[in-house]
């Protein structure tokens, strides 16, 4: 049985991808940073463009553009005892939905999947909201999916931003 | 002293301390708009931001909203963003291009990009009542508009010093040092504006920019994380990490090291931080940059340009500029406790791509909406504002460090060391003058 008219996707594949995306957002919300980072391939990229029509991250401004090293740096910084802006009960909560497998390349074991997210962030007695679209380029490996690239298109990409984003969305 | 019992604004500023009302009181803020933001020159935009006729960006002069645009004759204009008919905001987007005219979304009044009225519907209804070329039916414009090396400023005051007089050597150095680094003597804006709202008074941001004591305290966590990652990168790849890592690792400099830099206080509150970053290592990017500048200007001039070590220039009250990295942050005060920053960076025309990459890395790590650096600054600014808004706990802000020790020559103050609170005193002295 197929669940997607555009691509011939089995129910099992759909379920597996959805579970992977849910797992990824749980890692963020539960602050399991190392586990979150391990979901990326060694050359995996987390990318949040600075505009909606941006086609490449290289050589131009981005909101996030982080490889393994920069993600690791951010983890070290978040967990540092003197990261005062992030202390005192910083929490996030994600909901991921509208999961659509856009392309499936069985030969190269790669999948491109889009989804929508809502995220609330609590910090300093205040809650703020983000929403947008994820585009995951996933590789199927022996240990499950790995993220080759995660693109995050924010609904409010132009800002203005109240404070800044300290963790990945 | 309670917030509402001071006699005049000037009494809020003493040479070595400042009353908290300067930061927390809305009455003071309104007076600042009138006396500082509407009397001095305010940066509006760079000419390259509107390359084609019809291009526009909207921005702020104090609380006033303006359009920065290029007209069909190629000239750049600053116009109030208000339809002359019923007063609606004319351009409601941050930027865009209008093919021929600004068209009001309410009743379709149309304006040329020089602000003149182009067309109105139902012309008959005005016959014998008002001429359509009446100046009051044009888009209004700030009293004065001037440009320095492509950077466009406007002033709402009819009278006052010219842009050149007002800038003086201090503020001019911001733009000279950017443009001189280009083999063509010009820079070009990168069409991206990060906008970040600070929940704090505009002066807190400016004061922090040249505060050399805070980096190793405030940014300790980021400095440590970056220094650790530099090692990991090198171990795993055998290569030096990108220079962006160093921008962050610099925050691990011991606090004493910051005292080796110095700040210079100029008239009108413009203030400069010299020293600090060494951006002339013998890396391939720097060598290529040296070659390009030597070709354009000769070796002697190239040396002179690249050894200019102006790290940061505050163009008071509206800009924080970092010329060697081509960064510019414009300050748009929205309330006593709310400030919008518009953050831009520039390309040096004709310079090697690696020079731009350096600027881009700084823009990302320090100025983007995911920055780990300004995150901690913003948190401090908010904490300062919250503290300064309290009625109790004391009335004054201390600016005592090295007070009376900074040598003054010809109206220009050079700090005894990087950690002197000279920049804050210089800016508050200018504030007092504007507000008196």
Coordinates of C-alpha atoms in Angstrom, one line a residue:
Chain A
X1 CA 0.0 0.0 0.0
X2 CA 1.3 3.4 -0.9
X3 CA 0.7 6.6 1.2
X4 CA 2.1 9.2 -1.1
X5 CA 0.9 9.7 -4.7
X6 CA 4.0 11.7 -5.7
X7 CA 6.5 9.0 -4.7
X8 CA 5.8 5.4 -4.3
X9 CA 6.3 5.2 -0.6
X10 CA 5.3 2.3 1.5
X11 CA 3.5 2.7 4.8
X12 CA 6.6 1.2 6.5
X13 CA 9.0 3.7 5.0
X14 CA 6.7 6.6 5.9
X15 CA 6.4 5.4 9.5
X16 CA 10.2 4.9 9.7
X17 CA 10.9 8.4 8.5
X18 CA 8.3 10.0 10.8
X19 CA 9.7 8.1 13.8
X20 CA 13.2 9.4 12.9
X21 CA 12.1 13.0 12.7
X22 CA 10.2 12.7 16.0
X23 CA 13.3 11.1 17.6
X24 CA 15.5 14.0 16.4
X25 CA 13.2 16.6 17.9
X26 CA 13.0 14.6 21.2
X27 CA 16.8 14.7 21.4
X28 CA 16.7 18.5 21.1
X29 CA 13.8 19.0 23.6
X30 CA 15.4 16.6 26.1
X31 CA 18.8 18.3 25.6
X32 CA 20.5 15.0 24.5
X33 CA 23.0 16.9 22.4
X34 CA 25.5 14.2 21.7
X35 CA 22.7 11.9 20.5
X36 CA 21.3 14.6 18.4
X37 CA 24.7 15.2 16.8
X38 CA 25.2 11.5 16.2
X39 CA 22.1 11.6 13.9
X40 CA 24.1 13.5 11.3
X41 CA 26.6 11.9 8.9
X42 CA 30.2 12.9 9.5
X43 CA 29.9 15.6 6.8
X44 CA 26.3 16.4 7.8
X45 CA 25.1 20.0 7.7
X46 CA 22.5 21.9 9.7
X47 CA 21.4 24.9 7.6
X48 CA 19.0 27.7 8.2
X49 CA 19.1 30.1 5.2
X50 CA 18.8 33.8 5.7
X51 CA 16.1 34.1 3.0
X52 CA 13.4 31.8 1.6
X53 CA 14.7 31.7 -2.0
X54 CA 18.3 30.9 -1.1
X55 CA 19.6 27.8 -3.0
X56 CA 23.0 27.4 -1.5
X57 CA 24.6 28.1 1.9
X58 CA 28.2 28.6 0.6
X59 CA 29.6 32.1 0.4
X60 CA 26.5 34.0 1.6
X61 CA 24.9 35.0 4.9
X62 CA 23.0 32.3 6.8
X63 CA 21.2 32.2 10.1
X64 CA 22.7 28.7 10.9
X65 CA 25.3 26.9 8.8
X66 CA 27.0 24.4 10.9
X67 CA 29.1 21.3 10.2
X68 CA 30.0 18.7 12.8
X69 CA 32.7 20.9 14.3
X70 CA 30.5 23.9 14.7
X71 CA 27.7 21.9 16.1
X72 CA 30.1 20.4 18.6
X73 CA 31.3 23.9 19.5
X74 CA 27.8 25.0 20.2
X75 CA 27.2 22.0 22.4
X76 CA 30.3 22.8 24.4
X77 CA 29.2 26.3 24.8
X78 CA 25.6 25.5 25.8
X79 CA 26.9 23.1 28.5
X80 CA 29.6 25.5 29.7
X81 CA 28.9 26.6 33.3
X82 CA 29.4 30.2 32.4
X83 CA 26.9 30.2 29.5
X84 CA 24.8 32.6 31.6
X85 CA 22.3 33.6 28.9
X86 CA 21.2 30.0 28.7
X87 CA 21.0 29.1 32.4
X88 CA 17.9 29.3 34.5
X89 CA 15.4 26.9 33.0
X90 CA 15.8 27.1 29.2
X91 CA 13.4 24.7 27.6
X92 CA 12.0 23.9 24.2
X93 CA 9.1 21.8 22.9
X94 CA 8.8 20.8 19.2
X95 CA 5.9 19.3 17.3
X96 CA 6.8 17.9 13.9
X97 CA 4.1 17.1 11.3
X98 CA 3.0 17.1 7.6
X99 CA 5.8 14.6 6.9
X100 CA 6.1 14.1 3.1
X101 CA 8.7 12.0 1.4
X102 CA 9.6 14.0 -1.7
X103 CA 12.1 11.8 -3.4
X104 CA 13.4 8.3 -2.7
X105 CA 16.5 7.1 -4.4
X106 CA 16.7 3.4 -3.6
X107 CA 20.0 2.9 -5.4
X108 CA 21.8 5.5 -3.4
X109 CA 19.7 4.8 -0.3
X110 CA 18.8 8.5 0.0
X111 CA 15.5 10.1 0.8
X112 CA 14.4 13.8 0.8
X113 CA 11.6 14.5 3.2
X114 CA 9.9 17.7 4.1
X115 CA 7.9 18.4 7.2
X116 CA 6.5 21.3 9.2
X117 CA 7.4 22.2 12.8
X118 CA 6.2 24.3 15.6
X119 CA 8.5 25.1 18.5
X120 CA 8.0 27.0 21.7
X121 CA 11.0 28.1 23.7
X122 CA 10.8 29.1 27.4
X123 CA 13.4 31.3 28.9
X124 CA 13.5 34.0 31.6
X125 CA 9.8 33.7 32.4
X126 CA 8.8 34.2 28.8
X127 CA 7.7 31.9 26.0
X128 CA 8.3 32.5 22.3
X129 CA 7.2 30.7 19.2
X130 CA 8.9 29.5 16.0
X131 CA 7.4 27.7 13.0
X132 CA 8.7 26.6 9.7
X133 CA 9.6 23.9 7.3
X134 CA 12.3 21.2 7.6
X135 CA 13.8 19.6 4.5
X136 CA 15.9 16.6 5.5
X137 CA 18.3 14.8 3.1
X138 CA 18.6 11.4 4.7
X139 CA 20.9 8.5 4.1
X140 CA 19.9 5.0 5.0
X141 CA 22.7 3.3 6.8
X142 CA 23.2 0.0 8.7
X143 CA 22.4 1.9 11.9
X144 CA 19.3 3.7 10.6
X145 CA 18.9 7.0 8.9
X146 CA 21.6 9.7 9.1
X147 CA 21.1 13.3 8.2
X148 CA 23.2 14.5 5.3
X149 CA 21.6 17.9 5.4
X150 CA 18.8 19.5 7.4
X151 CA 17.4 22.7 5.9
X152 CA 15.3 24.8 8.2
X153 CA 13.1 27.5 6.6
X154 CA 11.7 29.8 9.3
X155 CA 8.3 31.4 8.8
X156 CA 9.8 34.6 10.2
X157 CA 13.1 34.3 8.4
X158 CA 13.4 38.1 7.9
X159 CA 13.0 38.8 11.6
X160 CA 13.2 41.0 13.5
X161 CA 14.4 38.5 16.1
X162 CA 13.7 39.1 19.7
X163 CA 16.9 37.9 21.3
X164 CA 18.8 35.3 19.2
X165 CA 18.6 31.5 18.7
X166 CA 21.0 29.6 20.9
X167 CA 20.0 26.0 20.1
X168 CA 19.0 24.4 16.9
X169 CA 15.3 24.5 16.0
Chain B
X1 CA 16.8 60.9 43.8
X2 CA 13.6 59.5 42.4
X3 CA 13.3 59.4 38.7
X4 CA 10.9 62.3 38.3
X5 CA 12.6 64.9 40.6
X6 CA 15.7 65.9 38.6
X7 CA 15.8 69.5 37.5
X8 CA 17.2 69.2 34.0
X9 CA 18.6 66.6 31.8
X10 CA 22.1 67.9 32.1
X11 CA 22.1 67.3 35.9
X12 CA 21.8 63.5 35.1
X13 CA 25.3 63.3 33.9
X14 CA 28.4 64.0 36.0
X15 CA 31.9 63.5 34.7
X16 CA 32.3 60.1 36.4
X17 CA 28.8 58.9 36.9
X18 CA 25.4 58.8 35.2
X19 CA 21.9 58.8 36.7
X20 CA 19.8 55.7 35.9
X21 CA 17.0 57.9 34.5
X22 CA 19.2 58.3 31.4
X23 CA 18.5 54.7 30.6
X24 CA 15.1 54.0 32.2
X25 CA 12.9 57.1 31.9
X26 CA 10.6 57.5 28.9
X27 CA 10.6 61.3 29.3
X28 CA 14.4 61.3 29.0
X29 CA 14.0 59.0 26.0
X30 CA 11.6 61.3 24.2
X31 CA 14.0 64.2 24.9
X32 CA 16.8 62.2 23.5
X33 CA 14.9 61.7 20.2
X34 CA 14.3 65.5 20.0
X35 CA 17.8 66.6 21.0
X36 CA 20.0 63.9 19.7
X37 CA 18.4 61.7 17.0
X38 CA 16.5 64.6 15.4
X39 CA 19.5 67.1 15.7
X40 CA 22.5 65.0 14.6
X41 CA 23.1 63.0 11.5
X42 CA 21.6 59.5 11.3
X43 CA 22.8 56.7 9.0
X44 CA 20.1 55.7 6.6
X45 CA 21.8 53.3 4.1
X46 CA 24.5 52.6 1.6
X47 CA 24.2 53.7 -2.0
X48 CA 24.8 50.1 -3.2
X49 CA 21.8 49.0 -1.2
X50 CA 19.5 50.5 -3.9
X51 CA 21.4 49.7 -7.2
X52 CA 18.4 50.2 -9.5
X53 CA 15.7 52.9 -10.0
X54 CA 12.7 51.8 -7.9
X55 CA 14.8 50.0 -5.3
X56 CA 13.9 50.9 -1.8
X57 CA 14.5 50.0 1.8
X58 CA 12.6 51.2 4.8
X59 CA 14.3 52.2 8.0
X60 CA 14.1 54.6 11.0
X61 CA 15.4 58.0 12.1
X62 CA 14.6 57.8 15.8
X63 CA 10.9 56.9 15.8
X64 CA 10.3 58.4 12.4
X65 CA 10.0 56.0 9.5
X66 CA 11.7 56.7 6.3
X67 CA 12.1 55.3 2.8
X68 CA 15.6 55.0 1.3
X69 CA 15.3 54.7 -2.5
X70 CA 16.8 55.4 -5.9
X71 CA 14.8 57.5 -8.4
X72 CA 14.6 57.2 -12.2
X73 CA 17.3 59.8 -12.6
X74 CA 19.7 57.7 -10.6
X75 CA 19.7 59.9 -7.5
X76 CA 19.3 58.4 -4.0
X77 CA 16.6 59.9 -1.8
X78 CA 15.5 59.8 1.8
X79 CA 11.7 60.3 2.2
X80 CA 9.3 60.2 5.1
X81 CA 7.3 57.0 4.8
X82 CA 3.9 58.7 5.0
X83 CA 1.3 59.2 2.2
X84 CA 0.4 62.9 2.0
X85 CA -3.3 62.1 1.5
X86 CA -4.5 60.4 4.7
X87 CA -1.2 59.6 6.3
X88 CA -0.9 55.9 5.7
X89 CA 2.5 54.2 5.8
X90 CA 3.3 54.1 2.1
X91 CA 5.9 51.3 2.0
X92 CA 4.9 48.5 4.3
X93 CA 7.7 46.1 3.4
X94 CA 11.3 46.2 4.6
X95 CA 12.5 46.4 1.0
X96 CA 11.5 45.9 -2.6
X97 CA 11.4 47.5 -6.0
X98 CA 8.5 49.6 -7.4
X99 CA 8.7 49.7 -11.1
X100 CA 7.8 53.4 -11.6
X101 CA 6.1 54.8 -8.5
X102 CA 5.2 54.3 -4.9
X103 CA 1.5 53.6 -4.8
X104 CA -0.4 54.0 -1.6
X105 CA -2.4 50.8 -0.7
X106 CA -5.3 52.9 0.7
X107 CA -6.5 55.2 -2.2
X108 CA -3.8 54.7 -4.9
X109 CA -2.1 58.1 -4.6
X110 CA 1.2 57.7 -6.6
X111 CA 4.5 59.2 -6.0
X112 CA 7.7 59.4 -8.0
X113 CA 10.8 58.1 -6.3
X114 CA 12.0 61.6 -5.7
X115 CA 8.9 62.1 -3.6
X116 CA 6.9 64.3 -6.1
X117 CA 3.3 63.5 -6.6
X118 CA 2.8 61.5 -9.8
X119 CA -0.9 60.8 -9.9
X120 CA -4.1 60.8 -7.8
X121 CA -7.4 59.2 -8.6
X122 CA -10.5 61.5 -9.1
X123 CA -8.4 64.6 -10.0
X124 CA -11.6 66.6 -10.7
X125 CA -12.4 66.7 -7.0
X126 CA -9.4 68.9 -6.4
X127 CA -9.9 71.4 -9.2
X128 CA -9.9 74.9 -7.8
X129 CA -9.3 73.6 -4.3
X130 CA -5.6 72.6 -4.2
X131 CA -2.9 72.4 -6.8
X132 CA -1.6 68.9 -7.2
X133 CA 2.0 70.2 -7.3
X134 CA 1.5 71.9 -3.9
X135 CA 4.5 71.0 -1.7
X136 CA 2.2 69.7 1.1
X137 CA 1.1 67.0 -1.3
X138 CA 4.6 65.7 -1.9
X139 CA 6.3 63.1 0.2
X140 CA 8.2 65.1 2.9
X141 CA 11.9 64.7 3.3
X142 CA 14.4 65.2 6.2
X143 CA 15.8 68.7 6.2
X144 CA 19.3 67.6 5.0
X145 CA 20.8 64.6 3.3
X146 CA 24.5 64.0 2.7
X147 CA 26.7 61.1 1.6
X148 CA 30.2 60.1 2.6
X149 CA 32.0 57.5 0.5
X150 CA 28.7 55.9 -0.4
X151 CA 27.2 56.0 3.2
X152 CA 24.1 58.1 3.2
X153 CA 23.0 60.1 6.2
X154 CA 20.0 62.3 6.9
X155 CA 19.3 65.0 9.5
X156 CA 15.9 66.3 10.6
X157 CA 17.5 69.6 11.7
X158 CA 17.7 72.5 9.2
X159 CA 20.7 73.9 11.1
X160 CA 23.8 72.3 12.5
X161 CA 27.2 71.1 11.4
X162 CA 27.6 69.6 8.0
X163 CA 28.1 65.8 7.8
X164 CA 31.8 66.3 7.4
X165 CA 32.1 68.7 10.3
X166 CA 30.0 66.4 12.5
X167 CA 31.9 63.3 11.6
X168 CA 35.4 64.7 12.0
X169 CA 38.4 62.5 11.8
X170 CA 36.9 60.0 14.4
X171 CA 33.7 59.0 12.6
X172 CA 35.3 59.4 9.1
X173 CA 37.9 56.7 10.0
X174 CA 35.1 54.1 10.1
X175 CA 34.2 54.6 6.4
X176 CA 37.8 55.5 5.2
X177 CA 39.1 52.3 6.7
X178 CA 36.5 50.2 5.0
X179 CA 36.8 51.8 1.6
X180 CA 40.6 52.1 1.6
X181 CA 41.0 48.4 2.1
X182 CA 39.4 48.0 -1.4
X183 CA 41.8 48.2 -4.4
X184 CA 39.0 50.3 -6.0
X185 CA 38.5 52.5 -2.9
X186 CA 34.9 51.4 -2.6
X187 CA 32.8 48.9 -0.8
X188 CA 29.5 47.3 -1.7
X189 CA 26.8 46.2 0.7
X190 CA 25.8 42.5 0.9
X191 CA 22.0 42.5 0.5
X192 CA 21.1 41.0 3.8
X193 CA 20.0 42.8 6.9
X194 CA 19.8 40.8 10.2
X195 CA 17.4 42.6 12.6
X196 CA 17.7 41.9 16.3
X197 CA 15.7 43.6 19.0
X198 CA 17.5 44.4 22.3
X199 CA 15.3 44.8 25.4
X200 CA 17.5 47.6 26.6
X201 CA 18.4 51.2 26.1
X202 CA 20.3 52.2 23.0
X203 CA 23.2 53.6 25.0
X204 CA 23.8 50.3 26.8
X205 CA 24.6 48.7 23.4
X206 CA 27.0 51.5 22.4
X207 CA 28.7 51.5 25.8
X208 CA 29.2 47.7 25.6
X209 CA 30.8 47.9 22.1
X210 CA 34.0 49.5 23.4
X211 CA 33.9 47.9 26.9
X212 CA 37.2 46.0 26.9
X213 CA 36.5 44.5 30.4
X214 CA 33.5 42.5 29.5
X215 CA 34.7 40.1 26.8
X216 CA 36.7 37.7 28.8
X217 CA 33.9 37.6 31.4
X218 CA 30.7 37.8 29.3
X219 CA 32.0 35.6 26.5
X220 CA 34.0 33.1 28.6
X221 CA 31.9 30.1 27.6
X222 CA 32.1 30.9 23.9
X223 CA 35.8 31.5 24.0
X224 CA 36.4 28.2 25.8
X225 CA 34.2 26.2 23.5
X226 CA 35.9 27.7 20.4
X227 CA 39.4 27.2 21.7
X228 CA 38.5 23.5 22.5
X229 CA 37.1 23.1 19.0
X230 CA 40.2 24.6 17.4
X231 CA 42.2 21.8 18.9
X232 CA 39.8 19.1 17.9
X233 CA 39.6 20.4 14.4
X234 CA 43.4 20.4 14.0
X235 CA 43.7 16.9 15.5
X236 CA 41.1 15.4 13.3
X237 CA 41.9 17.1 10.0
X238 CA 45.6 18.1 10.4
X239 CA 44.6 21.6 9.1
X240 CA 44.1 24.9 10.7
X241 CA 40.4 25.6 11.5
X242 CA 38.7 28.5 9.7
X243 CA 39.5 32.0 11.0
X244 CA 36.0 32.3 12.4
X245 CA 37.0 29.9 15.3
X246 CA 39.8 32.4 16.2
X247 CA 37.3 35.3 16.3
X248 CA 35.6 33.4 19.1
X249 CA 38.6 31.9 20.7
X250 CA 39.9 35.5 21.1
X251 CA 37.5 35.8 24.1
X252 CA 39.9 33.6 26.1
X253 CA 42.4 36.4 26.1
X254 CA 43.3 37.1 29.8
X255 CA 41.6 40.3 31.1
X256 CA 45.0 42.1 31.4
X257 CA 45.6 41.7 27.7
X258 CA 42.7 43.9 26.9
X259 CA 44.4 46.7 28.7
X260 CA 47.0 46.9 26.0
X261 CA 44.5 48.4 23.5
X262 CA 43.3 51.9 23.7
X263 CA 40.3 54.0 22.9
X264 CA 40.1 57.5 21.5
X265 CA 37.2 59.9 22.3
X266 CA 36.4 62.4 19.6
X267 CA 34.0 65.4 19.6
X268 CA 30.2 64.7 19.2
X269 CA 30.7 61.4 21.1
X270 CA 32.3 59.4 18.3
X271 CA 34.7 56.9 19.9
X272 CA 37.3 54.5 18.5
X273 CA 38.8 51.3 19.7
X274 CA 42.3 50.7 18.4
X275 CA 44.5 47.6 18.6
X276 CA 43.1 44.3 19.5
X277 CA 42.8 41.9 16.5
X278 CA 45.8 41.1 14.4
X279 CA 44.3 40.6 10.9
X280 CA 47.6 40.5 9.2
X281 CA 48.9 37.0 9.7
X282 CA 50.9 35.7 6.7
X283 CA 48.0 33.6 5.5
X284 CA 47.3 33.3 1.7
X285 CA 44.2 35.6 2.0
X286 CA 46.2 38.4 3.6
X287 CA 49.0 38.0 1.1
X288 CA 46.6 38.1 -1.9
X289 CA 45.0 41.2 -0.3
X290 CA 48.4 42.8 0.0
X291 CA 49.2 42.1 -3.6
X292 CA 45.9 43.5 -4.8
X293 CA 46.4 46.7 -2.8
X294 CA 50.1 47.1 -3.8
X295 CA 49.0 46.8 -7.5
X296 CA 46.5 49.6 -7.0
X297 CA 48.3 51.9 -4.7
X298 CA 52.0 50.9 -4.3
X299 CA 53.6 49.1 -1.4
X300 CA 54.0 52.1 0.9
X301 CA 50.3 53.0 0.7
X302 CA 49.3 49.3 1.0
X303 CA 51.3 49.1 4.2
X304 CA 49.7 52.2 5.5
X305 CA 46.2 50.9 4.8
X306 CA 46.6 47.4 6.2
X307 CA 48.4 48.5 9.3
X308 CA 45.5 50.8 10.3
X309 CA 44.3 49.0 13.4
X310 CA 41.0 50.6 14.1
X311 CA 39.0 47.7 15.4
X312 CA 35.7 49.4 16.2
X313 CA 34.2 52.9 15.6
X314 CA 31.2 54.2 17.3
X315 CA 29.5 56.9 15.2
X316 CA 27.4 58.5 17.9
X317 CA 24.5 58.0 18.3
X318 CA 23.6 55.7 15.4
X319 CA 26.3 53.3 14.3
X320 CA 28.8 50.7 15.5
X321 CA 31.2 49.9 12.7
X322 CA 34.0 47.4 12.5
X323 CA 36.0 48.5 9.5
X324 CA 38.7 45.7 9.2
X325 CA 35.8 43.1 9.1
X326 CA 33.4 45.4 7.2
X327 CA 30.6 45.0 9.8
X328 CA 28.0 47.7 10.5
X329 CA 25.3 47.8 13.1
X330 CA 22.7 50.6 12.9
X331 CA 20.9 51.5 16.1
X332 CA 17.2 52.3 15.9
X333 CA 15.9 53.3 19.3
X334 CA 12.2 52.3 19.7
X335 CA 11.6 53.0 23.4
X336 CA 13.7 53.7 26.5
X337 CA 14.0 49.9 26.9
X338 CA 13.7 48.7 23.3
X339 CA 16.3 49.0 20.6
X340 CA 16.3 47.6 17.1
X341 CA 19.7 46.8 15.5
X342 CA 20.0 46.5 11.7
X343 CA 23.1 44.5 11.0
X344 CA 24.9 44.6 7.7
X345 CA 28.3 43.7 6.2
X346 CA 30.2 44.8 3.1
X347 CA 32.3 43.5 0.3
X348 CA 35.5 45.3 -0.7
X349 CA 35.3 46.0 -4.4
X350 CA 38.2 44.3 -6.2
X351 CA 39.5 42.5 -3.2
X352 CA 40.2 38.7 -3.2
X353 CA 37.2 36.5 -2.3
X354 CA 39.0 35.3 0.8
X355 CA 38.8 38.8 2.3
X356 CA 35.0 38.6 1.9
X357 CA 34.9 35.2 3.4
X358 CA 36.6 36.6 6.6
X359 CA 34.0 39.2 6.8
X360 CA 31.2 36.7 6.3
X361 CA 32.6 34.4 9.0
X362 CA 32.5 37.3 11.5
X363 CA 29.0 38.2 10.4
X364 CA 27.9 34.7 11.0
X365 CA 29.7 34.0 14.4
X366 CA 29.2 37.4 16.0
X367 CA 26.2 39.1 14.2
X368 CA 23.8 36.5 13.0
X369 CA 20.6 35.6 14.8
X370 CA 22.3 32.4 16.0
X371 CA 25.4 34.1 17.4
X372 CA 26.8 32.7 20.6
X373 CA 28.6 36.0 21.2
X374 CA 25.8 38.6 21.2
X375 CA 23.5 36.2 23.0
X376 CA 25.4 36.8 26.2
X377 CA 25.6 40.5 25.4
X378 CA 21.9 40.8 24.9
X379 CA 21.4 39.0 28.2
X380 CA 23.6 41.5 30.0
X381 CA 21.8 44.4 28.3
X382 CA 18.5 43.1 29.4
X383 CA 19.8 42.5 33.0
X384 CA 21.2 46.1 33.0
X385 CA 17.9 47.5 31.9
X386 CA 15.9 45.6 34.4
X387 CA 18.2 46.7 37.2
X388 CA 18.2 50.3 36.1
X389 CA 14.4 50.4 36.0
X390 CA 14.2 49.6 39.7
X391 CA 13.3 52.4 42.1
X392 CA 15.5 51.2 44.9
X393 CA 19.0 49.9 45.1
X394 CA 20.8 53.1 44.1
X395 CA 20.5 55.8 41.5
X396 CA 23.8 56.1 39.7
X397 CA 25.9 54.2 37.2
X398 CA 29.6 54.2 37.9
X399 CA 32.0 55.3 35.1
X400 CA 34.9 55.8 37.5
X401 CA 37.6 53.5 36.1
X402 CA 40.7 55.6 35.2
X403 CA 38.7 58.8 35.5
X404 CA 40.9 61.9 35.2
X405 CA 43.8 59.8 33.9
X406 CA 43.2 59.9 30.2
X407 CA 45.3 62.4 28.4
X408 CA 43.5 65.1 26.3
X409 CA 45.0 66.9 23.3
X410 CA 43.1 69.3 21.0
X411 CA 39.7 68.1 22.2
X412 CA 40.6 64.4 21.6
X413 CA 41.0 62.0 24.5
X414 CA 43.2 59.0 24.4
X415 CA 42.6 56.4 27.1
X416 CA 45.4 55.4 29.5
X417 CA 44.6 51.8 28.7
X418 CA 42.0 49.6 27.0
X419 CA 40.0 49.2 30.2
X420 CA 39.5 52.8 31.0
X421 CA 35.9 53.8 31.0
X422 CA 36.8 56.7 28.7
X423 CA 34.5 55.6 25.9
X424 CA 31.4 55.8 28.1
X425 CA 32.5 59.1 29.6
X426 CA 33.1 60.5 26.2
X427 CA 29.7 59.5 24.9
X428 CA 27.9 60.8 28.0
X429 CA 29.8 64.1 27.7
X430 CA 28.4 64.4 24.2
X431 CA 25.0 63.4 25.4
X432 CA 25.1 66.1 28.0
X433 CA 26.0 68.7 25.4
X434 CA 23.2 67.6 23.1
X435 CA 20.7 67.6 25.9
X436 CA 21.6 70.9 27.5

